[in-house]
Short mmCIF file of C-alpha atoms in Angstrom, two decimals:
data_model
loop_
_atom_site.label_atom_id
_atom_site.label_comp_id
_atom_site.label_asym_id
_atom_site.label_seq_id
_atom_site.Cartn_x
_atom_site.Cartn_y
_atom_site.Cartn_z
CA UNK A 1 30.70 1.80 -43.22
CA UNK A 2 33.00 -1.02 -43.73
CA UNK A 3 36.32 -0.43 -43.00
CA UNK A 4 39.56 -1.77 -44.78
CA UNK A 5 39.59 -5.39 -44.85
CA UNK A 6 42.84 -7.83 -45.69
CA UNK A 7 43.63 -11.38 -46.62
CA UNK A 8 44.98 -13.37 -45.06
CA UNK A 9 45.46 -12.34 -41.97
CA UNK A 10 48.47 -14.95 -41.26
CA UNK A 11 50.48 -16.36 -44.29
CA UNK A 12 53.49 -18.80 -43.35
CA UNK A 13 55.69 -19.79 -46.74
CA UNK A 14 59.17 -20.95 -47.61
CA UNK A 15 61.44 -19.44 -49.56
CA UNK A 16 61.13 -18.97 -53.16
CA UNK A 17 57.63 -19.48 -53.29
CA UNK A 18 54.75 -16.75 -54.22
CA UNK A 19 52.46 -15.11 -52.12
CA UNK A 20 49.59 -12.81 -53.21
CA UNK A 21 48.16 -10.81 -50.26
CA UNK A 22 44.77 -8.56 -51.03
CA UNK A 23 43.51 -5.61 -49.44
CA UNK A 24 39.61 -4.12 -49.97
CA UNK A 25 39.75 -0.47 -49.28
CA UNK A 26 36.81 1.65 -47.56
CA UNK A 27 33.72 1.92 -50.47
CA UNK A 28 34.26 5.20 -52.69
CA UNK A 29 38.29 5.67 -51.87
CA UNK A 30 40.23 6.37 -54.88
CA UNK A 31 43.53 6.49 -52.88
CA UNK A 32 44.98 3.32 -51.54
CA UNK A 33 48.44 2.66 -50.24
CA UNK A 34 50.30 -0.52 -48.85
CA UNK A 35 52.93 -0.52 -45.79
CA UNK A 36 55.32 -2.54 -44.39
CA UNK A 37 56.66 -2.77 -40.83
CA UNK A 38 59.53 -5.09 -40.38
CA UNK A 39 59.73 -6.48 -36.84
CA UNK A 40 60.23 -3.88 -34.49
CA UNK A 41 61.04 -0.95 -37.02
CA UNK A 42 59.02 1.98 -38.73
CA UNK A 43 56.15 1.27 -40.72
CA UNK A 44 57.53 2.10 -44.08
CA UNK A 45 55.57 3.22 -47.15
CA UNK A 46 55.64 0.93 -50.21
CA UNK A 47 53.02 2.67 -53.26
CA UNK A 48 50.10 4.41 -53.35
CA UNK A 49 47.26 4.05 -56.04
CA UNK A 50 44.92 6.90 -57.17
CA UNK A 51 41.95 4.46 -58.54
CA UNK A 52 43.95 1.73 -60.70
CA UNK A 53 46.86 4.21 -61.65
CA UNK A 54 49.96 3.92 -59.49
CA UNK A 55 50.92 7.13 -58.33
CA UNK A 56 54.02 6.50 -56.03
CA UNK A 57 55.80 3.24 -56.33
CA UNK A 58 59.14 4.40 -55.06
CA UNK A 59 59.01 2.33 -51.91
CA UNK A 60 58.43 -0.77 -53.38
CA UNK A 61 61.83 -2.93 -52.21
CA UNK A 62 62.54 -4.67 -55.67
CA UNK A 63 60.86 -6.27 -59.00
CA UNK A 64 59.93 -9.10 -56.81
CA UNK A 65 57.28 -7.21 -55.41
CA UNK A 66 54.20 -6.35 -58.00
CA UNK A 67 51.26 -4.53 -56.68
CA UNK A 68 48.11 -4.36 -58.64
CA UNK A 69 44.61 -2.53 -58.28
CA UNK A 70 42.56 -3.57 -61.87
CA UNK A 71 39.15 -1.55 -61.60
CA UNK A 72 40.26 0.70 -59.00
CA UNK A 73 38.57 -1.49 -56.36
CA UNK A 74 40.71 -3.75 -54.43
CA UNK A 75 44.09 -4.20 -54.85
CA UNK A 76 46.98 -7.09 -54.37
CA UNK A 77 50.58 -7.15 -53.77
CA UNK A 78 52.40 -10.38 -55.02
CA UNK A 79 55.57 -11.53 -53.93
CA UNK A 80 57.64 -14.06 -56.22
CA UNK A 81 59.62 -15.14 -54.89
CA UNK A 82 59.79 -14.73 -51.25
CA UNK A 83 62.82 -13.86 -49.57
CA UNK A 84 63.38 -13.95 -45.47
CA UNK A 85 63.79 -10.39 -45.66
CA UNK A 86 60.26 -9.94 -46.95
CA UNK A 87 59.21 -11.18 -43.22
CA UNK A 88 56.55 -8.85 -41.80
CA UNK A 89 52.93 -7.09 -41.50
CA UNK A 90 51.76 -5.55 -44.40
CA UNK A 91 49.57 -2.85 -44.11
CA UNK A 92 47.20 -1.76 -46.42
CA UNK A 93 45.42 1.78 -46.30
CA UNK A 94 42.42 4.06 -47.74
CA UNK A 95 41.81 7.45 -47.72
CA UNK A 96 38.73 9.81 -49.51
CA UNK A 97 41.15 12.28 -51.04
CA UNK A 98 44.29 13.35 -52.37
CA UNK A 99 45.09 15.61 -50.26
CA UNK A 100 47.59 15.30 -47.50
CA UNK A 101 45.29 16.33 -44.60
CA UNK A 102 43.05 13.94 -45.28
CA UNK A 103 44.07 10.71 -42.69
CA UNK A 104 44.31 7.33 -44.03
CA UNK A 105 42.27 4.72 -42.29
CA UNK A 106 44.37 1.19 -41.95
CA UNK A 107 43.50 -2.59 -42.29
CA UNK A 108 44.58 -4.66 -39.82
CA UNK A 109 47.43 -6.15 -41.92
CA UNK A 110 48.77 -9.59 -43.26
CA UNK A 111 51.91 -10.80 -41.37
CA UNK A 112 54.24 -12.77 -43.52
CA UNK A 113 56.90 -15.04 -42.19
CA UNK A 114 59.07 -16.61 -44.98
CA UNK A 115 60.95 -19.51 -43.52
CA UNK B 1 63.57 13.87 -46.63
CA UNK B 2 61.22 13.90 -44.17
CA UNK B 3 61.48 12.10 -40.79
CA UNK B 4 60.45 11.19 -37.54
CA UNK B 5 61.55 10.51 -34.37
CA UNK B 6 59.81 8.18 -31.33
CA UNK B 7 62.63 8.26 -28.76
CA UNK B 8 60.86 5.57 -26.72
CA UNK B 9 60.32 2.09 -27.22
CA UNK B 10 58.53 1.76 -24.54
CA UNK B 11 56.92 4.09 -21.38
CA UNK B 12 55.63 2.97 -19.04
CA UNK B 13 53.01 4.63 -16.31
CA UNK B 14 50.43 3.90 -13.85
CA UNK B 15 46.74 3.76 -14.05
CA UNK B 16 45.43 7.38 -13.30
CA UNK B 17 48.43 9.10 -13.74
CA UNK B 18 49.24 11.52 -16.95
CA UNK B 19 50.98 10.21 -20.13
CA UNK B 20 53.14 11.38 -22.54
CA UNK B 21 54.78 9.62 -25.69
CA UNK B 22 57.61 11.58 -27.06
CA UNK B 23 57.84 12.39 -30.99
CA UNK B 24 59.66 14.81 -33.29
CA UNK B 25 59.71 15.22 -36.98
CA UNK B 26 61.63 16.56 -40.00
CA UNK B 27 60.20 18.46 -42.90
CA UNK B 28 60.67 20.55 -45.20
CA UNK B 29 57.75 22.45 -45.97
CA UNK B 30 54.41 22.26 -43.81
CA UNK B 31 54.25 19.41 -41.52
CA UNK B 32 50.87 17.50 -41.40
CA UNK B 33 51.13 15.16 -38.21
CA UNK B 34 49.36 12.51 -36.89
CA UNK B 35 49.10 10.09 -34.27
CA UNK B 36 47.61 5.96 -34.33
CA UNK B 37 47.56 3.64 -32.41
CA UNK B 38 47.73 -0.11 -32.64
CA UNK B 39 45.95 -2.59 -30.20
CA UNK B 40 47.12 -6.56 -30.11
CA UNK B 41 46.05 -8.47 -33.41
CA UNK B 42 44.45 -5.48 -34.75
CA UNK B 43 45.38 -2.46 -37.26
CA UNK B 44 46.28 0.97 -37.00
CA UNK B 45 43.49 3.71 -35.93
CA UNK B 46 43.50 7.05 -36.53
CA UNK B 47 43.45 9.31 -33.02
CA UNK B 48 44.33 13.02 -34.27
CA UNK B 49 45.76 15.11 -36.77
CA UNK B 50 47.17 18.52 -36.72
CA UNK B 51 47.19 20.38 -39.95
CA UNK B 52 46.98 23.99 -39.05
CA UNK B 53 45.63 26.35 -36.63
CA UNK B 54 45.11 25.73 -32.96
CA UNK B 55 48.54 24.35 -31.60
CA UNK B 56 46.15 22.16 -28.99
CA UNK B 57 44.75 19.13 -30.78
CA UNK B 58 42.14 17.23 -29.16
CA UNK B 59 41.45 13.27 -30.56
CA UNK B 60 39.61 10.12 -29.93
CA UNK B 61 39.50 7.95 -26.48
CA UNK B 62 40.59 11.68 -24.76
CA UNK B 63 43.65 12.24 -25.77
CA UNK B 64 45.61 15.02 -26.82
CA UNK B 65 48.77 16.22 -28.72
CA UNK B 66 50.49 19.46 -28.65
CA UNK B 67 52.35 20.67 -31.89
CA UNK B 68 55.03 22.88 -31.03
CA UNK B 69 57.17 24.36 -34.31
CA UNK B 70 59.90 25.44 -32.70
CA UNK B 71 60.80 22.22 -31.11
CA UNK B 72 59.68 20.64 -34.37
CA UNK B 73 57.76 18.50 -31.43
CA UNK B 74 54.25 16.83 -31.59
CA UNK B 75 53.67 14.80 -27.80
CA UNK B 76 51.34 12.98 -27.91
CA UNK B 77 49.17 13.34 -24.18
CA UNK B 78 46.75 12.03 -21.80
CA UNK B 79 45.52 13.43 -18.12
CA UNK B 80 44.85 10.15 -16.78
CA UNK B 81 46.06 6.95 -18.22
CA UNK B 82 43.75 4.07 -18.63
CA UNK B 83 44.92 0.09 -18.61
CA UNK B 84 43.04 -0.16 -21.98
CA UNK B 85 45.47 2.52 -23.07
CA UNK B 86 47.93 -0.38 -23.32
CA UNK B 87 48.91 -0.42 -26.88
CA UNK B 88 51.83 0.53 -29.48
CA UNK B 89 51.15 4.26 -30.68
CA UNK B 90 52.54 5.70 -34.08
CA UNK B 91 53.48 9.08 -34.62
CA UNK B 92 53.39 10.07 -38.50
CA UNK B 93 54.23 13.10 -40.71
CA UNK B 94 53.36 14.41 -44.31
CA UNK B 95 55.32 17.02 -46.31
CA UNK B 96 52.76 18.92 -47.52
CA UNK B 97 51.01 18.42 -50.10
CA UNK B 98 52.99 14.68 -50.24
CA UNK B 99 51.01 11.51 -50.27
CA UNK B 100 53.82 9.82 -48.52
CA UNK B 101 53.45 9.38 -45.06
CA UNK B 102 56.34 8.84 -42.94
CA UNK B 103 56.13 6.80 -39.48
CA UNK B 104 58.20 6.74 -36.41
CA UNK B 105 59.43 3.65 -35.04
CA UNK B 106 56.33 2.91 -32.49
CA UNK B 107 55.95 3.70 -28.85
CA UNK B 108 54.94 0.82 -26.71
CA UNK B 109 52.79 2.41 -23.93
CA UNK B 110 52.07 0.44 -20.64
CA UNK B 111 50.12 1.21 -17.95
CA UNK B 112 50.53 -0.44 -14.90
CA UNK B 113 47.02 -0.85 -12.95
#
């Protein structure tokens, strides 16, 4: 099966501008969550989506950040506008269920440099 | 809160030798654990999990992690190192039942052929 896919993989923008970054999670995964690692710290949890309903948006930084996931398929996280401090990867993830054993399988993320 | 702890930025070992990356962990209810790793330019993979049951927990690419409760401890382990074990590795809890996964801060591991 496909695994989680993200785009771009490289975005360069300047401050105060918008940037939508998308994330396609593995076929039939209800749950999908988005990360963010700033450089050289943890990978820190931003929301998590249970089909198109957000369950846990308490890591989201600010209202400049909206994350979206119409139809329950893919989902994007828009930025507007940018900040330095947004710099970073973001991570996107999927997993089959809601439980917490079940381990959530990663894209290979969309680094963001705001200049 | 829940937490977790990667002492080392980086460790550093050589070809054939064993390997351990260091990681504790705060919760406060049952800890589910896991390790990833995360090779140049690409994202994170899952390697194991511990959940419950044996304390021994055997993952992908042959390595291993131990959970020990009373240390609130979850090494991550290796007999013999390989150079294409070169990579940043993740140590991660769940509270629970929580969706929230917490990450530690990233070991870099390098072995030295």
């Amino acid at each position: 099966e496909a695994g989680v896919t993200q785009f771009p993989s490289h975005s360069v923008i300047e401050k105060g501008q918008t940037v939508t970054l998308r994330c396609d999670p593995i076929s039939g995964h209800d749950n999908l969550y988005w990360y963010r690692r700033v450089m050289g710290k943890e990978i820190k949890f931003l929301l998590h989506f249970v089909k198109e309903s957000k369950q846990d948006e308490s890591g989201m930084p600010n209202n400049r950040f909206l994350a979206e996931r119409t139809g329950g398929t893919y989902s994007t996280l828009k930025v507007q506008p940018a900040e330095l401090e947004d710099s970073g990867v973001y991570f996107c993830a999927s997993s089959r269920g809601a439980s917490g054993a079940y381990e959530q399988y990663f894209g290979p993320g969309t680094r963001l440099t705001v200049t | 809160a829940q937490s977790v702890a990667q002492p080392e930025d980086q460790v550093n070992v050589a070809e054939g030798n064993p390997l351990t990356v260091k990681c504790t962990y705060s919760v406060s209810g049952n800890p589910y654990l896991f390790w990833y790793v995360q090779y140049p330019n690409r994202g994170l993979q899952f390697l194991l999990k511990y959940i419950t049951g044996d304390n021994l927990v055997k993952g992908s690419y042959g390595f291993e992690a131990e959970f020990n409760k009373s240390q609130t401890s979850f090494h991550l382990k290796k007999p013999s190192a390989l150079v294409s074990d070169s990579a940043l590795y993740f140590c991660a809890v769940r509270d629970g039942g929580y969706q929230k996964v917490t990450f530690g801060t990233g070991t870099k591991l390098q072995v030295i052929p």
